[in-house]
Amino acid sequence: MAEELTFISGSKEEQYLSLLPQVRSLIEGEVDLVANLANVAAALKEAFDFFWVGFYLVKQDQLVLGPFQGPVACTRIRKGKGVCGTAWQEGATLLVPDVEVFPGHIACSSLSRSEIVVPLIKDGEVWGVLDIDSDLLNFFDETDRKYLEEMCGYLSK
Ligand code: SME
């Protein structure tokens, strides 16, 4: 397995199209979940320089912080709370263009301005979420949704 990824400049879509197969082969060769989550967080951080990118994992009735890149973050989130807990409850991706107008948003950092949360789903059950924060307003769009959902699908195989 190549341990270095290649990052290209170009449109967001071109960047995802270059990154996705590399991430896929990175995680295909490894069965350990934490190792794979850690590498996906690192790959996304390096490719897009997001403010915060990481995973929360379902443990009983809460989401618990998993592998991430960025500043320290809240460790536990209840179902239905914040953007992450809402994405868990709804089993659907949430795009939040302005975190200040999302009811119940949990501010782990005052620098976070917009956010996308993609649930990790296997056999119809949410087992975690991918959470990405930007320090820019209105940063995430349907391109992020499409490719991040595809990437999260690799992690649920
Ligand atoms: N903002 C999230 C909490 C997690 S941090 O952004 C890393 C939320 O509202 O669920």
mmCIF file of C-alpha atoms and ligand atoms in Angstrom:
data_model
loop_
_atom_site.group_PDB
_atom_site.id
_atom_site.type_symbol
_atom_site.label_atom_id
_atom_site.label_comp_id
_atom_site.label_asym_id
_atom_site.label_seq_id
_atom_site.Cartn_x
_atom_site.Cartn_y
_atom_site.Cartn_z
ATOM 1 C CA MET A 1 0.000 0.000 0.000
ATOM 2 C CA ALA A 2 1.256 3.448 -0.883
ATOM 3 C CA GLU A 3 1.429 5.452 2.310
ATOM 4 C CA GLU A 4 1.458 8.777 0.567
ATOM 5 C CA LEU A 5 -1.526 10.227 -1.174
ATOM 6 C CA THR A 6 -1.390 12.515 -4.175
ATOM 7 C CA PHE A 7 -3.360 15.728 -3.961
ATOM 8 C CA ILE A 8 -4.315 17.723 -7.014
ATOM 9 C CA SER A 9 -5.482 21.277 -7.421
ATOM 10 C CA GLY A 10 -8.645 21.934 -9.388
ATOM 11 C CA SER A 11 -12.351 22.086 -8.718
ATOM 12 C CA LYS A 12 -13.780 20.491 -5.602
ATOM 13 C CA GLU A 13 -15.239 17.716 -7.769
ATOM 14 C CA GLU A 14 -11.865 17.051 -9.411
ATOM 15 C CA GLN A 15 -10.243 16.889 -5.987
ATOM 16 C CA TYR A 16 -12.802 14.370 -4.715
ATOM 17 C CA LEU A 17 -12.497 12.300 -7.907
ATOM 18 C CA SER A 18 -8.749 12.093 -7.377
ATOM 19 C CA LEU A 19 -9.011 11.401 -3.649
ATOM 20 C CA LEU A 20 -11.769 8.782 -3.587
ATOM 21 C CA PRO A 21 -9.983 5.869 -5.276
ATOM 22 C CA GLN A 22 -6.890 6.564 -3.198
ATOM 23 C CA VAL A 23 -8.901 6.474 0.022
ATOM 24 C CA ARG A 24 -10.636 3.337 -1.140
ATOM 25 C CA SER A 25 -7.389 1.465 -1.708
ATOM 26 C CA LEU A 26 -5.968 2.861 1.539
ATOM 27 C CA ILE A 27 -8.761 1.343 3.619
ATOM 28 C CA GLU A 28 -9.336 -1.796 1.547
ATOM 29 C CA GLY A 29 -6.053 -3.249 2.686
ATOM 30 C CA GLU A 30 -6.787 -2.797 6.396
ATOM 31 C CA VAL A 31 -9.490 -4.396 8.545
ATOM 32 C CA ASP A 32 -8.996 -2.325 11.688
ATOM 33 C CA LEU A 33 -11.754 0.253 11.995
ATOM 34 C CA VAL A 34 -9.882 2.833 14.067
ATOM 35 C CA ALA A 35 -6.907 2.716 11.696
ATOM 36 C CA ASN A 36 -9.195 3.322 8.731
ATOM 37 C CA LEU A 37 -11.165 6.133 10.382
ATOM 38 C CA ALA A 38 -7.901 7.806 11.385
ATOM 39 C CA ASN A 39 -6.523 7.633 7.845
ATOM 40 C CA VAL A 40 -9.744 8.933 6.280
ATOM 41 C CA ALA A 41 -9.774 11.900 8.682
ATOM 42 C CA ALA A 42 -6.122 12.605 7.858
ATOM 43 C CA ALA A 43 -6.690 12.290 4.096
ATOM 44 C CA LEU A 44 -9.635 14.719 4.157
ATOM 45 C CA LYS A 45 -7.770 17.189 6.343
ATOM 46 C CA GLU A 46 -4.731 17.132 4.082
ATOM 47 C CA ALA A 47 -6.744 17.314 0.852
ATOM 48 C CA PHE A 48 -9.073 20.158 1.815
ATOM 49 C CA ASP A 49 -7.493 21.726 4.891
ATOM 50 C CA PHE A 50 -10.824 21.621 6.698
ATOM 51 C CA PHE A 51 -10.915 23.308 10.094
ATOM 52 C CA TRP A 52 -12.047 20.078 11.787
ATOM 53 C CA VAL A 53 -12.720 16.628 10.384
ATOM 54 C CA GLY A 54 -13.463 13.519 12.356
ATOM 55 C CA PHE A 55 -15.755 10.773 13.474
ATOM 56 C CA TYR A 56 -18.183 10.202 16.313
ATOM 57 C CA LEU A 57 -19.113 6.597 17.017
ATOM 58 C CA VAL A 58 -22.393 5.278 18.437
ATOM 59 C CA LYS A 59 -21.839 3.796 21.886
ATOM 60 C CA GLN A 60 -25.092 2.858 23.634
ATOM 61 C CA ASP A 61 -27.236 5.998 23.628
ATOM 62 C CA GLN A 62 -24.500 8.499 22.760
ATOM 63 C CA LEU A 63 -22.039 9.479 20.076
ATOM 64 C CA VAL A 64 -18.482 9.335 21.396
ATOM 65 C CA LEU A 65 -15.556 11.162 19.803
ATOM 66 C CA GLY A 66 -13.410 8.975 17.544
ATOM 67 C CA PRO A 67 -10.403 9.639 15.297
ATOM 68 C CA PHE A 68 -10.206 13.245 14.149
ATOM 69 C CA GLN A 69 -7.926 16.017 12.885
ATOM 70 C CA GLY A 70 -8.174 19.525 14.283
ATOM 71 C CA PRO A 71 -8.668 21.213 17.641
ATOM 72 C CA VAL A 72 -9.895 19.227 20.653
ATOM 73 C CA ALA A 73 -13.650 18.665 20.520
ATOM 74 C CA CYS A 74 -16.681 17.701 22.620
ATOM 75 C CA THR A 75 -16.430 14.036 23.567
ATOM 76 C CA ARG A 76 -20.079 12.953 23.916
ATOM 77 C CA ILE A 77 -23.249 13.929 22.040
ATOM 78 C CA ARG A 78 -26.721 12.579 22.793
ATOM 79 C CA LYS A 79 -29.070 11.309 20.092
ATOM 80 C CA GLY A 80 -31.066 14.182 18.604
ATOM 81 C CA LYS A 81 -28.650 16.806 19.974
ATOM 82 C CA GLY A 82 -26.578 19.138 17.822
ATOM 83 C CA VAL A 83 -25.941 18.562 14.149
ATOM 84 C CA CYS A 84 -24.282 15.194 14.784
ATOM 85 C CA GLY A 85 -27.004 13.833 17.043
ATOM 86 C CA THR A 86 -29.676 15.021 14.602
ATOM 87 C CA ALA A 87 -27.945 13.347 11.625
ATOM 88 C CA TRP A 88 -27.819 10.162 13.730
ATOM 89 C CA GLN A 89 -31.509 10.401 14.619
ATOM 90 C CA GLU A 90 -32.570 11.124 11.039
ATOM 91 C CA GLY A 91 -30.100 8.740 9.377
ATOM 92 C CA ALA A 92 -29.464 11.465 6.813
ATOM 93 C CA THR A 93 -26.719 13.880 5.810
ATOM 94 C CA LEU A 94 -27.105 17.399 7.176
ATOM 95 C CA LEU A 95 -25.627 20.441 5.448
ATOM 96 C CA VAL A 96 -25.500 23.452 7.747
ATOM 97 C CA PRO A 97 -24.532 26.644 5.879
ATOM 98 C CA ASP A 98 -24.487 28.746 9.061
ATOM 99 C CA VAL A 99 -24.077 26.942 12.373
ATOM 100 C CA GLU A 100 -25.456 29.918 14.280
ATOM 101 C CA VAL A 101 -28.906 29.395 12.849
ATOM 102 C CA PHE A 102 -29.046 25.623 13.404
ATOM 103 C CA PRO A 103 -31.201 25.089 16.510
ATOM 104 C CA GLY A 104 -29.158 23.292 19.171
ATOM 105 C CA HIS A 105 -25.860 23.413 17.320
ATOM 106 C CA ILE A 106 -23.066 22.306 19.662
ATOM 107 C CA ALA A 107 -20.176 24.759 19.379
ATOM 108 C CA CYS A 108 -16.991 22.816 20.066
ATOM 109 C CA SER A 109 -15.124 25.808 18.648
ATOM 110 C CA SER A 110 -16.309 29.374 18.158
ATOM 111 C CA LEU A 111 -14.349 29.421 14.877
ATOM 112 C CA SER A 112 -16.611 26.866 13.200
ATOM 113 C CA ARG A 113 -19.043 28.587 10.807
ATOM 114 C CA SER A 114 -20.520 25.854 8.608
ATOM 115 C CA GLU A 115 -20.720 22.099 8.872
ATOM 116 C CA ILE A 116 -21.615 18.840 7.126
ATOM 117 C CA VAL A 117 -22.450 15.633 8.965
ATOM 118 C CA VAL A 118 -22.741 12.318 7.099
ATOM 119 C CA PRO A 119 -24.091 9.260 8.908
ATOM 120 C CA LEU A 120 -22.242 5.949 8.667
ATOM 121 C CA ILE A 121 -24.914 3.335 8.007
ATOM 122 C CA LYS A 122 -24.639 -0.452 7.892
ATOM 123 C CA ASP A 123 -27.627 -2.778 7.543
ATOM 124 C CA GLY A 124 -29.933 0.186 8.077
ATOM 125 C CA GLU A 125 -28.332 1.154 11.403
ATOM 126 C CA VAL A 126 -26.307 4.307 12.017
ATOM 127 C CA TRP A 127 -23.039 3.281 13.697
ATOM 128 C CA GLY A 128 -21.312 6.668 13.620
ATOM 129 C CA VAL A 129 -21.065 9.974 11.811
ATOM 130 C CA LEU A 130 -18.440 11.835 9.819
ATOM 131 C CA ASP A 131 -18.416 15.473 10.917
ATOM 132 C CA ILE A 132 -16.599 18.226 9.016
ATOM 133 C CA ASP A 133 -16.453 21.852 10.106
ATOM 134 C CA SER A 134 -15.312 24.856 8.100
ATOM 135 C CA ASP A 135 -14.287 28.230 9.435
ATOM 136 C CA LEU A 136 -16.040 29.761 6.390
ATOM 137 C CA LEU A 137 -19.775 30.322 6.097
ATOM 138 C CA ASN A 138 -21.708 28.273 3.546
ATOM 139 C CA PHE A 139 -18.733 26.116 2.638
ATOM 140 C CA PHE A 140 -20.363 22.740 1.935
ATOM 141 C CA ASP A 141 -22.574 21.852 -1.007
ATOM 142 C CA GLU A 142 -24.079 18.927 -2.898
ATOM 143 C CA THR A 143 -20.660 17.949 -4.262
ATOM 144 C CA ASP A 144 -19.395 17.398 -0.723
ATOM 145 C CA ARG A 145 -22.543 15.465 0.133
ATOM 146 C CA LYS A 146 -22.208 13.176 -2.897
ATOM 147 C CA TYR A 147 -18.560 12.263 -2.474
ATOM 148 C CA LEU A 148 -18.479 12.164 1.317
ATOM 149 C CA GLU A 149 -21.477 9.808 1.321
ATOM 150 C CA GLU A 150 -19.594 7.601 -1.153
ATOM 151 C CA MET A 151 -16.512 7.658 1.071
ATOM 152 C CA CYS A 152 -18.585 6.796 4.140
ATOM 153 C CA GLY A 153 -19.996 3.863 2.185
ATOM 154 C CA TYR A 154 -16.474 2.389 1.896
ATOM 155 C CA LEU A 155 -16.180 2.487 5.694
ATOM 156 C CA SER A 156 -19.388 0.527 6.160
ATOM 157 C CA LYS A 157 -18.381 -2.438 3.957
HETATM 158 N N1 SME B 1 -20.978 20.952 15.969
HETATM 159 C C1 SME B 1 -21.275 19.564 16.255
HETATM 160 C C2 SME B 1 -20.461 19.069 17.424
HETATM 161 C C3 SME B 1 -19.170 18.431 17.050
HETATM 162 S S1 SME B 1 -17.950 19.530 16.673
HETATM 163 O O1 SME B 1 -18.376 20.374 15.544
HETATM 164 C C4 SME B 1 -16.531 18.783 16.324
HETATM 165 C C5 SME B 1 -22.751 19.390 16.503
HETATM 166 O O2 SME B 1 -23.492 20.375 16.599
HETATM 167 O O3 SME B 1 -23.188 18.250 16.619
#
